[in-house]
Coordinates of C-alpha atoms and ligand atoms in Angstrom, one line a residue:
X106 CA 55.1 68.7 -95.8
X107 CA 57.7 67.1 -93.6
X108 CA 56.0 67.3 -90.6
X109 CA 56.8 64.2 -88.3
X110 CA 60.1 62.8 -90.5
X111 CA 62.8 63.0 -88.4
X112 CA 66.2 64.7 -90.0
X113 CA 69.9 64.3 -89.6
X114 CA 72.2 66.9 -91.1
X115 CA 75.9 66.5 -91.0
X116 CA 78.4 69.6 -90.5
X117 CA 75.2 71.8 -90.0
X118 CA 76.1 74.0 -87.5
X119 CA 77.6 76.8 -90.1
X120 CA 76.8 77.2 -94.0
X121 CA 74.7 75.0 -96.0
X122 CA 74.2 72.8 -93.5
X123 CA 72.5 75.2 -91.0
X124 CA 70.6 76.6 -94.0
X125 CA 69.2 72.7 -95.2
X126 CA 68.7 72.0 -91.2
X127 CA 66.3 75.0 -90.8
X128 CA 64.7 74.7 -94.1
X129 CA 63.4 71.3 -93.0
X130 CA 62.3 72.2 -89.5
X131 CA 60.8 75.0 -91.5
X132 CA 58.4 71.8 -93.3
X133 CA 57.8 70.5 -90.5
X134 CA 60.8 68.1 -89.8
X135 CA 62.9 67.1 -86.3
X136 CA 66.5 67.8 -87.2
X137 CA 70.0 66.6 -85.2
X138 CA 72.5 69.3 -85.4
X139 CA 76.0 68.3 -85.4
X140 CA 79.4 69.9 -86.4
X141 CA 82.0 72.1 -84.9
X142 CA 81.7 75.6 -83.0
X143 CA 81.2 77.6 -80.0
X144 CA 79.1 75.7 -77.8
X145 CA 76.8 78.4 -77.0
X146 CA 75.9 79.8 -80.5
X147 CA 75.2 75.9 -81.3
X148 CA 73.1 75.8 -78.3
X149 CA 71.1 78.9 -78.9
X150 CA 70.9 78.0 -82.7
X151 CA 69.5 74.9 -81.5
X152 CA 66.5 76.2 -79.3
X153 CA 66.4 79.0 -81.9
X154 CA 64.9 76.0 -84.3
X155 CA 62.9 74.8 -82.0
X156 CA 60.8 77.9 -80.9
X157 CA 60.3 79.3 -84.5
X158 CA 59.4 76.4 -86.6
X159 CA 57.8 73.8 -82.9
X160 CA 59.7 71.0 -83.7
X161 CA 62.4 69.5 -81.7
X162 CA 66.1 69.9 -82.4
X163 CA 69.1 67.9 -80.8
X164 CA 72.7 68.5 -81.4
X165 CA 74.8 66.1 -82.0
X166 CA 78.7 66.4 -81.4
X167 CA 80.8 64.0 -83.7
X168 CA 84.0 63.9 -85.2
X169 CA 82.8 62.5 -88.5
X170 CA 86.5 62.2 -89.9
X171 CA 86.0 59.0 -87.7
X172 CA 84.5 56.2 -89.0
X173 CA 83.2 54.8 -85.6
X174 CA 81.9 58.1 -84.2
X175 CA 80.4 58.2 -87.6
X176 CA 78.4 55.4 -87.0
X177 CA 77.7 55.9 -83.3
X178 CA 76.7 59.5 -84.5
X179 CA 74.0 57.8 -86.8
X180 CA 72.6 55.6 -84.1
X181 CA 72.8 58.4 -81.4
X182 CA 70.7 60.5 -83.5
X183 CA 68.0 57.9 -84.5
X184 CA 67.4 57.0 -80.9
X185 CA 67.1 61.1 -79.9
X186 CA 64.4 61.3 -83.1
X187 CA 63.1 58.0 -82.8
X188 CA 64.1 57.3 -86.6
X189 CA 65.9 58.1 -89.3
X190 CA 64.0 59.4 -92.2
X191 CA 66.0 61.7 -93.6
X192 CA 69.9 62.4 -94.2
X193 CA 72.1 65.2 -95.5
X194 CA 75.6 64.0 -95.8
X195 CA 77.0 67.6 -96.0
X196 CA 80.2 67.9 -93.2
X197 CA 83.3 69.0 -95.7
X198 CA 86.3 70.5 -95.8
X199 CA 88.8 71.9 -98.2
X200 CA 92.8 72.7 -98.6
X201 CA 94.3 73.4 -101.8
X202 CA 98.2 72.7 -102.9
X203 CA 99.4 71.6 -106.4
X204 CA 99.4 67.4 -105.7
X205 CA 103.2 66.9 -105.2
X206 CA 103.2 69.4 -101.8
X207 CA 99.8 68.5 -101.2
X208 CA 100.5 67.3 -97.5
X209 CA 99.4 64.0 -96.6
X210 CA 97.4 64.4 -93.7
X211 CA 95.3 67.2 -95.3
X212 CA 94.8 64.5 -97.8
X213 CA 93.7 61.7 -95.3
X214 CA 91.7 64.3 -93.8
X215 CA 89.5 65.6 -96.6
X216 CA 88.8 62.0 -97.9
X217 CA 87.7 60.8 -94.3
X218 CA 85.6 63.6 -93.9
X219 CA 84.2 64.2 -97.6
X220 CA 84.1 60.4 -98.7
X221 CA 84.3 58.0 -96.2
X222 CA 82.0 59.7 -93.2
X223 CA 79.2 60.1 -96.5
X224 CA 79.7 56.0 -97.0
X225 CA 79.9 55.4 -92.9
X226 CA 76.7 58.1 -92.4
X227 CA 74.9 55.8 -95.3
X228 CA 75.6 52.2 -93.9
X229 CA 74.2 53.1 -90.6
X230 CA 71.1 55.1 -91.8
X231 CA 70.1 52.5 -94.7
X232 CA 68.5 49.8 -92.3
X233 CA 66.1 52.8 -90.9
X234 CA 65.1 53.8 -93.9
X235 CA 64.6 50.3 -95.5
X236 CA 62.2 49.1 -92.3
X237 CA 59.9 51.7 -92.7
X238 CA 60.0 51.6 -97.0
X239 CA 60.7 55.1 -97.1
X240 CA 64.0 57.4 -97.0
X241 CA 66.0 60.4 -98.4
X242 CA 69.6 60.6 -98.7
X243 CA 71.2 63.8 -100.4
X244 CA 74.9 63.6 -100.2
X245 CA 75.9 67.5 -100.8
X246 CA 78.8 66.6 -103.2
X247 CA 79.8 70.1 -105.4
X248 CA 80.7 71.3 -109.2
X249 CA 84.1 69.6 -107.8
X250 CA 82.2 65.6 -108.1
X251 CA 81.8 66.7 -111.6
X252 CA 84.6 68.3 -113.4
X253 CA 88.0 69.7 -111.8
X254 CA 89.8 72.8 -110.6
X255 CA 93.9 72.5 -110.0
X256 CA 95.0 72.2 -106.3
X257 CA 92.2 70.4 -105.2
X258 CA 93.0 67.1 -105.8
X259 CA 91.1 65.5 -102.3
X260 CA 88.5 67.3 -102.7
X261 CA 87.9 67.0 -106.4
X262 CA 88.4 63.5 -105.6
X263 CA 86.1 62.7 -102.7
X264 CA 83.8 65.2 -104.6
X265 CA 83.9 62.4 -107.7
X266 CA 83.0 59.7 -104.9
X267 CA 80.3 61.0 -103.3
X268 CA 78.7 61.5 -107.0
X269 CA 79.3 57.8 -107.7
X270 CA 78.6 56.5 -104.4
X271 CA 75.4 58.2 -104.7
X272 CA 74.7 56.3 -107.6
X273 CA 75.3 52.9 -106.0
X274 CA 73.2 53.7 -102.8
X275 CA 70.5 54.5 -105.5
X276 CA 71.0 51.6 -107.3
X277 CA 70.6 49.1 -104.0
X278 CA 67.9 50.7 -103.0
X279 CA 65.8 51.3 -105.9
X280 CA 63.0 49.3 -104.7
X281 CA 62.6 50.3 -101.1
X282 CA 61.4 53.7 -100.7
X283 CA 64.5 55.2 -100.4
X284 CA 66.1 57.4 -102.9
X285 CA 69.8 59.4 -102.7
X286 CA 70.4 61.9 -104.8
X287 CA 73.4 64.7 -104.8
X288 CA 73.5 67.9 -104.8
X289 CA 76.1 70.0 -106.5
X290 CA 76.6 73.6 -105.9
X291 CA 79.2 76.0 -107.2
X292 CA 80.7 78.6 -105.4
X293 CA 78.5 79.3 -102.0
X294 CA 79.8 82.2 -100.0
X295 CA 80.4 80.3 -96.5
X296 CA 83.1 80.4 -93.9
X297 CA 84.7 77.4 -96.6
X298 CA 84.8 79.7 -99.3
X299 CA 85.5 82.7 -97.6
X300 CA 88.9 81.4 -96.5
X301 CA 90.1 80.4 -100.1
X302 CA 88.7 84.4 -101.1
X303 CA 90.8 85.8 -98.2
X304 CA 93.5 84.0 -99.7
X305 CA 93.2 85.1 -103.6
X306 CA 92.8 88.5 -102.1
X307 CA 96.2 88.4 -100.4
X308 CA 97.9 86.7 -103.6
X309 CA 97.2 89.6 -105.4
X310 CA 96.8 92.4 -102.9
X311 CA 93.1 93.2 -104.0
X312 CA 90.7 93.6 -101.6
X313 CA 88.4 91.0 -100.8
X314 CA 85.2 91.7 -102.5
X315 CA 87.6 92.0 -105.7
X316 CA 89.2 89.0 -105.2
X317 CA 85.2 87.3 -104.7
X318 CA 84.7 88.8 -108.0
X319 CA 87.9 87.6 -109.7
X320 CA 86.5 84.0 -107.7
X321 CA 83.5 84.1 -109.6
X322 CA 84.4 85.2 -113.3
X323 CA 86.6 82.4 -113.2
X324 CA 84.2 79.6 -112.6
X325 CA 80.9 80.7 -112.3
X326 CA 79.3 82.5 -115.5
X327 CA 76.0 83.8 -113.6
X328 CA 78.5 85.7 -111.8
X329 CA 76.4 85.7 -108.7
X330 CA 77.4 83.2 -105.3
X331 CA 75.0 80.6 -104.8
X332 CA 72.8 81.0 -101.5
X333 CA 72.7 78.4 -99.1
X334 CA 68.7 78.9 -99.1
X335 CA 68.9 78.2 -102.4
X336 CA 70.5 74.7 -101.6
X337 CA 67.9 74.3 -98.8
X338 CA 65.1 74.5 -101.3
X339 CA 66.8 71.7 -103.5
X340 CA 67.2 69.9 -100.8
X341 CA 63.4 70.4 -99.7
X342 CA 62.1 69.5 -103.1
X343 CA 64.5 66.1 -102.8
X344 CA 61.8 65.0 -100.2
X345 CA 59.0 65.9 -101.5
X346 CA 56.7 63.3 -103.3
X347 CA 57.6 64.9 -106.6
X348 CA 60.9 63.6 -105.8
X349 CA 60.1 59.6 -105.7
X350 CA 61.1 58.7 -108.8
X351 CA 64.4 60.8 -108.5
X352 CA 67.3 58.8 -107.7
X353 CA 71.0 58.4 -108.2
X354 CA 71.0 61.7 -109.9
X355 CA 73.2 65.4 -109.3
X356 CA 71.4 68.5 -109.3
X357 CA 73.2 71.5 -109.8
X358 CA 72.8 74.7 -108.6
X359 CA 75.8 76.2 -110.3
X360 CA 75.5 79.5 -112.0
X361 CA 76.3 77.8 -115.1
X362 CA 79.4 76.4 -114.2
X363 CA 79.3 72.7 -115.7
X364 CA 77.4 74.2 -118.7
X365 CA 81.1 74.8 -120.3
Ligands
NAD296 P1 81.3 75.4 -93.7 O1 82.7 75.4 -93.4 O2 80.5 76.6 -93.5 O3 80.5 74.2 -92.9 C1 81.1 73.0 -92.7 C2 80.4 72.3 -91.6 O4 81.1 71.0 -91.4 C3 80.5 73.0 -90.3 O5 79.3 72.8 -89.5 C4 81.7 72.3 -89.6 O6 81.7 72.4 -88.1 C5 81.4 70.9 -90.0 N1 82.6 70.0 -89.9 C6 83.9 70.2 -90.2 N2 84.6 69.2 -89.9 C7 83.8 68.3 -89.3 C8 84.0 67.0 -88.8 N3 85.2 66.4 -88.7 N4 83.0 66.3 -88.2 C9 81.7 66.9 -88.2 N5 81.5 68.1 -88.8 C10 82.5 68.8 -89.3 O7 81.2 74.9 -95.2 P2 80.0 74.9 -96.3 O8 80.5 75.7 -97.4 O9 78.7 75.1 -95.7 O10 80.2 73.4 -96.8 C11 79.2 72.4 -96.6 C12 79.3 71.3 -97.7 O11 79.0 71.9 -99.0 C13 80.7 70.7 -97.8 O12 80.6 69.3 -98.1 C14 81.3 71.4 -99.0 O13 82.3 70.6 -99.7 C15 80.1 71.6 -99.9 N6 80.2 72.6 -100.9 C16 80.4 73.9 -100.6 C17 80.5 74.9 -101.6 C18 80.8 76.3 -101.3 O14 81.1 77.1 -102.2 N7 80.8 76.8 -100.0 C19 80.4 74.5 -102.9 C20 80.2 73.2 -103.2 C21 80.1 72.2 -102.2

């Protein structure tokens, strides 16, 4: 279905990322790699991509907490493809701490990365996308860009952001081919996660899969993690022709979560 688009996927060398990246290879699409890690499981992820699914990977290394690199990145990439035709504006991070210790720097940090490198990623990408009269952008925003948790006030916030800077980038575009949508997941068991389960787990000196548990009780009424693949086929169906006329919107793939 994708075969011949060209595909840039932020923060996808772990997680979601990594899962949306190979599930659009898997259609058919050439996909930049970028985020942080050991060089060589990048590297062998990388060729990994290209001899299953016979299309050519690249990776990409960017700080995208930077607004220039950000950019750069974007215009890197297009000239390794030759085009921009898709991009997942996924790279994130999280910290938690009630907002009055919430340390500025993490602060700085988590808008930069969630936010800003989503509007930076965007700016550059647009004119590709509007020369040729056809483009996907899916911003992976979260439950968090649509209702709150406490001690996540950066994320909750760049989370909000993304939703409603999905909806302008939908609304400029509208007539060009190009649609951005969001996608919002609940809880997805990645490294991201993982760290905030290792920590509920030592709060109340449970072991981890009960902590995971306790995790998912309290937000997620399905009562079952999200799976990345999962998120890959939303993201999948977002570029597919059924998807033209779908734009500005969230999609959630929450368990229930936002139902309540
Ligand atoms: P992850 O930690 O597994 O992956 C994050 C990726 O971003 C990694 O590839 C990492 O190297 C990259 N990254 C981190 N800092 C970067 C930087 N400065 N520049 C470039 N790349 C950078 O996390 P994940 O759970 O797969 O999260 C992916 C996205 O999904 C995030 O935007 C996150 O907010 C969102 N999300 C996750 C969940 C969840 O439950 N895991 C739920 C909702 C939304």
């Amino acid at each position: 279905m994708l075969t011949g688009k060209h595909a840039v996927v932020t923060g996808s060398t772990s997680g979601i990322g990594l899962a949306i990246a190979r599930e659009l290879a898997a259609n058919g699409a050439n996909v930049v790699l970028n985020g942080f890690g050991d060089a060589a499981a990048i590297e062998k992820e990388r060729v990994n991509i290209e001899l299953e699914f016979n299309v050519k990977a690249h990776y990409i290394n960017a700080d995208l907490s930077d607004p220039a690199a950000t950019r750069e990145f974007i215009d890197t990439a297009a000239k390794a493809l030759g085009g921009v035709d898709i991009l997942v504006n996924n790279a994130g991070i999280q910290y938690t701490a009630p907002i009055e210790e919430f340390p500025v720097e993490r602060w700085d940090a988590i808008i930069a990365l969630n936010l800003s490198a989503v509007f930076h990623g965007t700016a550059a990408a647009l004119p590709h996308m509007q020369k040729q009269g056809w483009g996907r952008i899916i911003n992976i925003a979260s439950a968090h860009g649509l209702v709150a948790s406490v001690h996540k006030s950066a994320y909750v916030a760049a989370k909000h952001g993304v939703v409603g800077l999905t909806k302008v980038t939908a609304l400029e575009n509208a007539e060009t081919g190009v649609t951005c949508n969001a996608i919002c997941p609940g809880w997805v068991r990645t490294p991201l996660v993982e760290k905030q389960i290792e920590a509920l787990a030592a709060k109340q000196g449970v072991d981890v899969e009960a902590a995971a548990k306790e995790l998912l009780s309290e937000k997620q009424p399905s009562l079952q993690f999200v799976t990345p693949g999962q998120l890959a086929g939303a993201a999948v169906f977002l570029c597919s022709d059924s998807a033209d006329q779908m734009t500005g919107t969230t999609l959630s793939l929450d368990g229930g979560w936002t139902a309540r």
